[in-house]
Short mmCIF file of C-alpha atoms in Angstrom, two decimals:
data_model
loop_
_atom_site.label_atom_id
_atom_site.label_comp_id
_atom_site.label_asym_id
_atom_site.label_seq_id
_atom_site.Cartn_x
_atom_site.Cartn_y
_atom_site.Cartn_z
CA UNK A 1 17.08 1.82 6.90
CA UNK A 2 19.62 3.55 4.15
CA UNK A 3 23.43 2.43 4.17
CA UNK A 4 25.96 3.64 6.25
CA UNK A 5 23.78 5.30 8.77
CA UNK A 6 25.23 4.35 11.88
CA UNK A 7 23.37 7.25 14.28
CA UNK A 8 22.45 6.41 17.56
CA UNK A 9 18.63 6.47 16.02
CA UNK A 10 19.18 4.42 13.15
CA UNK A 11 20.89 1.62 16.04
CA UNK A 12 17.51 1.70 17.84
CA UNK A 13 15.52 1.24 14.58
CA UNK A 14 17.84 -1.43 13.70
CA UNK A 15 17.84 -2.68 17.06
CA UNK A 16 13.66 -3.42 17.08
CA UNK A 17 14.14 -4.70 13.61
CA UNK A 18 16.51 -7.42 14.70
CA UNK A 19 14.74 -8.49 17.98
CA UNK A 20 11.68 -9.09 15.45
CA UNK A 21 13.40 -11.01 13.22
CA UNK A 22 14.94 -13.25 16.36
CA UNK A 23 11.89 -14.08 17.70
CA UNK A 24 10.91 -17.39 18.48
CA UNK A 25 8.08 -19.28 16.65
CA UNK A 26 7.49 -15.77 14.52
CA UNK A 27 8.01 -16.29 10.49
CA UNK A 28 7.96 -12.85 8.17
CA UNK A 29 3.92 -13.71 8.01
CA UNK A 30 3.43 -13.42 11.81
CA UNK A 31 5.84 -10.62 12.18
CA UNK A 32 3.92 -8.74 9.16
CA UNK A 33 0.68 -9.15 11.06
CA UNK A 34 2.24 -7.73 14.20
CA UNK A 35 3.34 -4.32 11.93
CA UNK A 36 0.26 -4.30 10.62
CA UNK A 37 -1.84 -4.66 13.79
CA UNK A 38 0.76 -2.44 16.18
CA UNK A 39 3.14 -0.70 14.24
CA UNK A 40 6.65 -0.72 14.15
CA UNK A 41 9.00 -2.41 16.05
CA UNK A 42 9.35 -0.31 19.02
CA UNK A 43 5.33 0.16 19.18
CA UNK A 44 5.21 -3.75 19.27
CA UNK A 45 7.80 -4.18 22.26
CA UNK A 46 5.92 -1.23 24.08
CA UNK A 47 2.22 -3.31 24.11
CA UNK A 48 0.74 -5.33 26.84
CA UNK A 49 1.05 -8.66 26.79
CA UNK A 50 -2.82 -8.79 27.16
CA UNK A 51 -3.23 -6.60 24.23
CA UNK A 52 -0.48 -8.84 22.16
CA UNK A 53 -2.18 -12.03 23.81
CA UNK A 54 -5.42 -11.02 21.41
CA UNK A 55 -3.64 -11.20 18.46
CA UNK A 56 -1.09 -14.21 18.75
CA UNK A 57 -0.22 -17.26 20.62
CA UNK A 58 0.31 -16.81 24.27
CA UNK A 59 3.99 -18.51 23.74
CA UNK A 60 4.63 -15.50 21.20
CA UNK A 61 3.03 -12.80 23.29
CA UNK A 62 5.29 -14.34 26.70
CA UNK A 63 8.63 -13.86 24.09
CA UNK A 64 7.76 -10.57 23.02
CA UNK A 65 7.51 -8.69 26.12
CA UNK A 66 10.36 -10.21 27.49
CA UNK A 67 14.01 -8.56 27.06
CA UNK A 68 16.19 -9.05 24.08
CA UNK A 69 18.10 -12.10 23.30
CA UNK A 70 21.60 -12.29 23.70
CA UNK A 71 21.41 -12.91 19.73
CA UNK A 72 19.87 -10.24 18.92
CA UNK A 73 22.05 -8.13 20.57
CA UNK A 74 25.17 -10.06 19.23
CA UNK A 75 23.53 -9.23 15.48
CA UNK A 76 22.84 -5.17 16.18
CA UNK A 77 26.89 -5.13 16.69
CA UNK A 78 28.22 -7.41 14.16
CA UNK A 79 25.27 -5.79 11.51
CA UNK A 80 26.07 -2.00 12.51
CA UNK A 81 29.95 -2.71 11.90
CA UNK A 82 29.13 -3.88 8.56
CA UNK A 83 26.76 -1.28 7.18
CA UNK A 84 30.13 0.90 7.88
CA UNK A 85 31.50 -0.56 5.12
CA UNK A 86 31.05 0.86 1.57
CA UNK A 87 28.14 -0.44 -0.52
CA UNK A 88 26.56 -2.42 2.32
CA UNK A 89 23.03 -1.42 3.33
CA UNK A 90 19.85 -3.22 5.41
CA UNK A 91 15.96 -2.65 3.99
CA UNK A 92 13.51 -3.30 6.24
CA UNK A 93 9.66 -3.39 5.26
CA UNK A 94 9.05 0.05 6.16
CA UNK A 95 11.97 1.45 3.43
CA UNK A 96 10.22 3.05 0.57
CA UNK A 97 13.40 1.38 -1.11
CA UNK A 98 12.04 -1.81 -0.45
CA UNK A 99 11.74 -4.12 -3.69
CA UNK A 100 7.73 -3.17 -4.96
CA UNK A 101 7.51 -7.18 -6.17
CA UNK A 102 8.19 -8.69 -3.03
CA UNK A 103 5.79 -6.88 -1.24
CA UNK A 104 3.61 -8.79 -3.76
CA UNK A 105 4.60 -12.27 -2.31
CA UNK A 106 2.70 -14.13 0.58
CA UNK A 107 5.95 -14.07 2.85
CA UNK A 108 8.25 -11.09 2.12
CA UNK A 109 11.26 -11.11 4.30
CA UNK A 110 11.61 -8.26 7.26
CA UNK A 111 15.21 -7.58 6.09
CA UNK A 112 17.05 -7.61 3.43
CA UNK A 113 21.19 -7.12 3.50
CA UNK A 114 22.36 -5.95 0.48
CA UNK A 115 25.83 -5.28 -1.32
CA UNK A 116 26.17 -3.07 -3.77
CA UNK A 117 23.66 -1.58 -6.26
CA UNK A 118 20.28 -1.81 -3.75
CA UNK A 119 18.65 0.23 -6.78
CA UNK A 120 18.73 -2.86 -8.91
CA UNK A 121 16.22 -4.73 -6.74
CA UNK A 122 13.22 -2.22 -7.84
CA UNK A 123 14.25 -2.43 -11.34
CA UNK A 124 12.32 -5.01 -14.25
CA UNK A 125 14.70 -8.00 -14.21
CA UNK A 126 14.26 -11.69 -15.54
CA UNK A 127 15.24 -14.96 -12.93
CA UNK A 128 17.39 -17.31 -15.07
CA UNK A 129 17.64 -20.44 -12.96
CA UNK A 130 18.46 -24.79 -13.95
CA UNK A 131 20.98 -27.02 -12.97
CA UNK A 132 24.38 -27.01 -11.12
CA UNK A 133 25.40 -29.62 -12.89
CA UNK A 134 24.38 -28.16 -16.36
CA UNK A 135 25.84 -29.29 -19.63
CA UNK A 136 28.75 -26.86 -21.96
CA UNK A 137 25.33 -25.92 -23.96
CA UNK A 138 23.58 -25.25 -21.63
CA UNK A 139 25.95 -22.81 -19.39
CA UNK A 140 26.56 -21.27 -23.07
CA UNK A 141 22.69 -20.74 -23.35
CA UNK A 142 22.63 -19.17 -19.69
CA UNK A 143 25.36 -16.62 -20.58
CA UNK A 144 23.76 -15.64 -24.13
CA UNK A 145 20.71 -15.28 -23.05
CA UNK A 146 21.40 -13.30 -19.87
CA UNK A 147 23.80 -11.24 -22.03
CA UNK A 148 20.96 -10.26 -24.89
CA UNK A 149 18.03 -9.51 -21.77
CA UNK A 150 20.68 -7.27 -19.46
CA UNK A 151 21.58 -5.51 -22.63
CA UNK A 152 18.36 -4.73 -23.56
CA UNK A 153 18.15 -3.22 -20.38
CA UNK A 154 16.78 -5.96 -17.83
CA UNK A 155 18.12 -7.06 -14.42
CA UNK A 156 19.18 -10.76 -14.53
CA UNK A 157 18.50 -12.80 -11.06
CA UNK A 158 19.79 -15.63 -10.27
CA UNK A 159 21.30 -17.99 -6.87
CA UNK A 160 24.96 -17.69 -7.42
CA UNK A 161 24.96 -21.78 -7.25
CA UNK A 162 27.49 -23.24 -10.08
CA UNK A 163 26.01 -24.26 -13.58
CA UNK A 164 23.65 -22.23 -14.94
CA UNK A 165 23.73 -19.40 -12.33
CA UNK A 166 26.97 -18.56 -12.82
CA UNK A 167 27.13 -18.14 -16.49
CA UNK A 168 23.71 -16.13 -16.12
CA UNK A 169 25.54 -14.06 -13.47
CA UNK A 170 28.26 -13.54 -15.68
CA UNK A 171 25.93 -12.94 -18.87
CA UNK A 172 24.11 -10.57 -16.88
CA UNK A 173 27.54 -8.64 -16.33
CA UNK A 174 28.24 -7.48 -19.44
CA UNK A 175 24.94 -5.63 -19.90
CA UNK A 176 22.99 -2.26 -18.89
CA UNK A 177 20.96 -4.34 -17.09
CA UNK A 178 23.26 -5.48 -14.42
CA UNK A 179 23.03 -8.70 -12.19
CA UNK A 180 21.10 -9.90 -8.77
CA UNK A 181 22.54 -12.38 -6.73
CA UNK A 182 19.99 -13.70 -3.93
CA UNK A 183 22.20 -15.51 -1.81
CA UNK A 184 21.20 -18.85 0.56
CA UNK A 185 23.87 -17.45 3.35
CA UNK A 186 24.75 -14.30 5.32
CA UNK A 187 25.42 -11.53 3.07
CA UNK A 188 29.10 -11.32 4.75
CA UNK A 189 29.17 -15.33 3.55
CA UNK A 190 30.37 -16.77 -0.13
CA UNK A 191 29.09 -19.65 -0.81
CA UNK A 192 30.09 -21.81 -3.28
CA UNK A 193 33.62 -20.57 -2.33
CA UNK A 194 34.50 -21.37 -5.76
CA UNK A 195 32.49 -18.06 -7.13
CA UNK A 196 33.85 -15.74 -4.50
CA UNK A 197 35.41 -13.72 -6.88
CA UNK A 198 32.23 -13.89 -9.17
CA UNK A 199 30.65 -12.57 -5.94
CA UNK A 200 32.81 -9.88 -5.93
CA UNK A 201 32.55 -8.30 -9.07
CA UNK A 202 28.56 -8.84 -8.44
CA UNK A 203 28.92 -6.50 -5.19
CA UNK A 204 31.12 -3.76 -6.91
CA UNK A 205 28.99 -4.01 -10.24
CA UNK A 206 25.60 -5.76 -9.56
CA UNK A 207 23.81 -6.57 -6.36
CA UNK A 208 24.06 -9.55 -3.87
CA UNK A 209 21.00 -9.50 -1.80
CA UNK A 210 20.35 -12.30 1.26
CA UNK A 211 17.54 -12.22 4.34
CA UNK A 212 19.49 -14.35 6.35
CA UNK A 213 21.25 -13.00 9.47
CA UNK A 214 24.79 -11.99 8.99
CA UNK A 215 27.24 -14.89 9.50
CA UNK A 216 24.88 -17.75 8.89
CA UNK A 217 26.53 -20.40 6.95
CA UNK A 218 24.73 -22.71 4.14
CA UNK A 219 22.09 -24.78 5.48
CA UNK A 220 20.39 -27.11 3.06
CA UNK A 221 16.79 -25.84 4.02
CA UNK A 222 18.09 -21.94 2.92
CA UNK A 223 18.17 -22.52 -0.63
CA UNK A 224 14.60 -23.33 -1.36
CA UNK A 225 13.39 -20.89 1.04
CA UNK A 226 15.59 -18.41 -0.94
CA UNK A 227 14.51 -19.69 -4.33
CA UNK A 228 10.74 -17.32 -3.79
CA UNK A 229 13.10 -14.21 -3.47
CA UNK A 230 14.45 -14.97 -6.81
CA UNK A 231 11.02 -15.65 -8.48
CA UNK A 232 9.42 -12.99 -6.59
CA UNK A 233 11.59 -10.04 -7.51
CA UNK A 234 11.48 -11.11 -10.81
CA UNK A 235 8.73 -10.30 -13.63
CA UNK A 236 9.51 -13.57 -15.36
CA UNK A 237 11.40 -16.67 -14.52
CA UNK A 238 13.30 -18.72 -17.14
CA UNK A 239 14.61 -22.50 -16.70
CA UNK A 240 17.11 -23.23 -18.87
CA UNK A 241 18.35 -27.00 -17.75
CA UNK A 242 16.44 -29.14 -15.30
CA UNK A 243 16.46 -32.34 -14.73
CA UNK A 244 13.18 -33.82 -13.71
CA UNK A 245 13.37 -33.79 -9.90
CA UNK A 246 15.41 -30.02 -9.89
CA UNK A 247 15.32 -27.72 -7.46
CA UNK A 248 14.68 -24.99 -10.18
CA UNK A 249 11.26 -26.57 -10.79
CA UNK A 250 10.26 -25.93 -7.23
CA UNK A 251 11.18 -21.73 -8.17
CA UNK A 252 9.07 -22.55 -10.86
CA UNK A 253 6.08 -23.64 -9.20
CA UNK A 254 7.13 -20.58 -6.74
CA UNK A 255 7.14 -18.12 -9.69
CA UNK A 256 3.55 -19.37 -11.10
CA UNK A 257 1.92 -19.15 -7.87
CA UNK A 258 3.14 -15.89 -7.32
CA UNK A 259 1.90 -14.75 -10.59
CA UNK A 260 5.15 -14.36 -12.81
CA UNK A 261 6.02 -15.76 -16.33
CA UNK A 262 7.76 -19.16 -16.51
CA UNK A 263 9.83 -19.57 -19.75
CA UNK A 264 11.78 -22.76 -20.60
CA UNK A 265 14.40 -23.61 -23.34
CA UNK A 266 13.45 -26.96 -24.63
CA UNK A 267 16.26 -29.47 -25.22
CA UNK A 268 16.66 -32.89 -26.97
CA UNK A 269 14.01 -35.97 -25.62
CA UNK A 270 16.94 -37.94 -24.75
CA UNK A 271 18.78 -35.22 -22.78
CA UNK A 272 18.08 -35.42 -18.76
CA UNK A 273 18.50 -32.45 -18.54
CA UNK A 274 16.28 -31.16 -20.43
CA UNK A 275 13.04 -33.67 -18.76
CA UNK A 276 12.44 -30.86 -16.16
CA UNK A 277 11.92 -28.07 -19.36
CA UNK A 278 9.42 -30.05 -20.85
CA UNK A 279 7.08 -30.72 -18.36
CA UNK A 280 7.13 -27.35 -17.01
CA UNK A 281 6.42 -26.62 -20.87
CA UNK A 282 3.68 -29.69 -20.33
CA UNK A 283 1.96 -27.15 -17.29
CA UNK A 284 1.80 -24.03 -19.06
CA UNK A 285 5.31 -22.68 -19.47
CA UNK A 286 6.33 -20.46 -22.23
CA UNK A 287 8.68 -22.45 -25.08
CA UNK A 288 11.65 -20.07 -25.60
CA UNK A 289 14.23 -20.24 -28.18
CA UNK A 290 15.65 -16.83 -27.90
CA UNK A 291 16.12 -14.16 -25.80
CA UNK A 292 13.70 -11.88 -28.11
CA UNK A 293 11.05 -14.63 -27.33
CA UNK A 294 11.49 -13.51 -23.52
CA UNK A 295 11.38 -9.85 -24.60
CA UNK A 296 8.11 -10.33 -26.37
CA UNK A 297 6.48 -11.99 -24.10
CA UNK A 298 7.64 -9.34 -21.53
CA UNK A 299 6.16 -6.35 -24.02
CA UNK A 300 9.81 -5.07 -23.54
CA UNK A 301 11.03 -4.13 -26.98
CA UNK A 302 14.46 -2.06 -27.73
CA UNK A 303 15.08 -1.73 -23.77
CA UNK A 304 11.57 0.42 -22.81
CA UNK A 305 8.54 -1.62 -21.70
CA UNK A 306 5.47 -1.57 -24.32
CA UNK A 307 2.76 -0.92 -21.20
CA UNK A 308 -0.88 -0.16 -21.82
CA UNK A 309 -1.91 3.03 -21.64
CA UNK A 310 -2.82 4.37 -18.54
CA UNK A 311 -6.27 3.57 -17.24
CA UNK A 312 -8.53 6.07 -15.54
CA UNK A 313 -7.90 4.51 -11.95
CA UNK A 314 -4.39 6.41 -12.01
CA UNK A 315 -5.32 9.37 -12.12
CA UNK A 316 -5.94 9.44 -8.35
CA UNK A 317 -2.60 8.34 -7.64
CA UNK A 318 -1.23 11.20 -9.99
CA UNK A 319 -3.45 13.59 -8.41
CA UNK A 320 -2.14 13.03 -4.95
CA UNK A 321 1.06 12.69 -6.26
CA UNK A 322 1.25 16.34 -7.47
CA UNK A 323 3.89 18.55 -9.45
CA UNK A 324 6.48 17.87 -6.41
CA UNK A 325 8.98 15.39 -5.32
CA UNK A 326 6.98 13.10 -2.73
CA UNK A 327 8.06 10.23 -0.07
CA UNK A 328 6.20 7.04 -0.64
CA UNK A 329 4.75 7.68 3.34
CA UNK A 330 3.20 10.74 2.96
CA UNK A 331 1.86 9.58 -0.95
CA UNK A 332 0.07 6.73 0.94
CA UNK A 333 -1.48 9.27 3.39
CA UNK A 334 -2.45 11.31 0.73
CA UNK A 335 -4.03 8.21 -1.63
CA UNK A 336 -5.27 6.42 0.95
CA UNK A 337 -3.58 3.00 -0.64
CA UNK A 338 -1.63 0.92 1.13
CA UNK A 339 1.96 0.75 1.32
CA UNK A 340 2.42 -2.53 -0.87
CA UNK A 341 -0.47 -1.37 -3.52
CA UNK A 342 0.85 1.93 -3.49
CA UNK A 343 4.49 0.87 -4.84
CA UNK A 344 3.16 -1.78 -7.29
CA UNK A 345 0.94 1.30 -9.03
CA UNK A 346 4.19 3.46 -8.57
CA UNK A 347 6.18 1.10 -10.55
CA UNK A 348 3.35 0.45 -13.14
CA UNK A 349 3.34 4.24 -13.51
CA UNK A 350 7.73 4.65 -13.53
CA UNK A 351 7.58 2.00 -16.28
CA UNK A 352 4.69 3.81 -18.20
CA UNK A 353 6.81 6.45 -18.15
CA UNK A 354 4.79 9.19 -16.03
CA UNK A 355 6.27 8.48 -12.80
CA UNK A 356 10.14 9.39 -12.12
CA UNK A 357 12.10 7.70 -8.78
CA UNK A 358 14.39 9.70 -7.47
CA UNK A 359 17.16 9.37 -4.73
CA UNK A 360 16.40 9.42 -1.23
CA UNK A 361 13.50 7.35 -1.56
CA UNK A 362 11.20 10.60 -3.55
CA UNK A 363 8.78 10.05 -6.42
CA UNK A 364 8.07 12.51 -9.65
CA UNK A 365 5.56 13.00 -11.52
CA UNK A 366 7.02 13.20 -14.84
CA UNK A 367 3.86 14.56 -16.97
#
């Protein structure tokens, strides 16, 4: 799904896309095992229910071979009128623009509504996440050290709550490496109000990026389901105040079980907010005191990733890959790999250099 298109095709794509994602009793893990075991959207809606009936509950099978929900319908016209406006767009799973790390994750979303700079969501990037209620220091520490890691030429992620996300937000700014906000609401929503025109600026210079339908308002239960987009699109996660019971901690434990970094800034013993830091330094997490520390620990020196060199199993890849510009679909027919492996070893390959993305979804072999 690219931005803007508003063909009578790209409606019906849409259209599939949304029923999906409106389905009763269907998560993104059942809907991902429907895609893989049928297809896309329209070659789900077109099978049996007896065939469906083998591969899910009979209460899913009954929902999905009867006609669209008033709400889904409701969604294709309130989500085609926005993709008319500038810098909006809507990924689906089968985009080759589709964020490589999330594909990684156990439940990666079906959608994705995005303003403004979609490219950033591909791109290395760092989660900086900790308290709402975080202290002068720490809000300084947010914006210094999101400052130092977007100018050496990483994306900073982060929730657009107050506190700490917003000075990482606006740290994040005033690099190269631009900002990601993944958002607990619609992506037509602000919320808190109080950083709507932080949100702004993040559409027109950065990227706010949500999974939620258009027009749903904050719901408590949102913000930790949105808290494993923010570790999983990220290559490391750091936690710069938490108290002990935070919410951060719980993208924490996301981040480790997904199989990212976790930094933390440590903090004085008698500081509360700093308790949630220290145990997470207690299980494992990387002390930081510096931005470089992050940088090292990432292999990501002067702004260009230090990678290994490339092992023998790329060559493949390479080989299929050719001399030409290449859609990710017809380089997974070619390599045989599968569409989620297939963009993890593409971005492995566009970080070691030999590997060029270009627009319109095409890769390059670079040398």
């Amino acid at each position: 799904m690219h931005a803007l298109a508003t063909t009578a095709d790209t409606a019906t794509e849409l259209a599939g896309w949304l029923r999906l994602q409106h389905l009763p009793g269907v998560g993104p893990v059942a809907a991902r095992a429907l895609l893989a075991r049928f297809g896309l959207p329209p070659e789900i809606f077109a099978t049996s229910f007896e065939a469906l009936r083998e591969a899910v509950p009979a209460s899913v099978a009954r929902a999905i071979v009867q006609p669209p929900k008033p709400v889904a319908n409701s969604q294709l016209e309130l989500t085609l009128q926005w993709l008319q406006r500038p810098g909006n767009a809507v990924l689906t799973l089968a985009d080759a623009a589709y964020p490589p790390l999330l594909l990684e994750i156990a439940d990666p979303p079906l959608l994705l509504y995005v303003r403004g700079r979609a490219e950033l969501l591909s791109r290395p990037g760092v989660a900086i996440i900790g308290s709402r209620n975080a202290s002068a220091q720490g809000m300084q520490n947010a914006a210094a050290f999101a400052q130092a890691l977007s100018m050496a030429g990483l994306t900073i992620i982060s929730g657009l709550a107050l506190g700490i996300d917003t000075h990482a937000h606006e740290g994040g700014l005033r690099g190269a490496g631009g900002t990601v906000a993944v958002i607990g609401t619609g992506a037509d929503l602000v919320y808190p109000r109080r950083n709507l025109d932080l949100a702004q600026r993040i559409a027109e210079q950065g990227c706010i990026v949500s999974e939620y339908a258009l027009g749903l308002p904050a719901m408590p239960a949102n913000f930790p389901r949105r808290n494993r987009l923010i570790s999983g699109l990220a290559r490391g996660v750091l936690v710069i105040e938490a108290a002990a019971q935070s919410g951060s901690l719980i993208t924490a434990r996301l981040a480790g079980e997904q199989g990212r970094d976790v930094y933390a800034l440590p903090g004085s013993i008698h500081a509360t907010l700093a308790k949630g830091c220290h145990a997470l330094i207690k299980q494992g997490a990387k002390l930081v005191e510096s931005a470089d520390d992050v940088l090292q620990e990432l292999q990501w020196l002067g702004g260009v990733p230090q990678v290994p060199p490339a092992v023998e199993d790329e060559a493949p890849l390479l080989a299929a890959l050719g001399h030409d510009p290449l859609d990710a679909d017809t380089l997974a027919e070619r390599s045989g790999l599968a569409m989620g492996v297939l963009m993890g070893e593409l971005l492995a390959l566009e970080l070691a250099g030999r590997v060029e993305r270009l627009p319109g979804g095409l890769f390059q072999r670079c040398k």
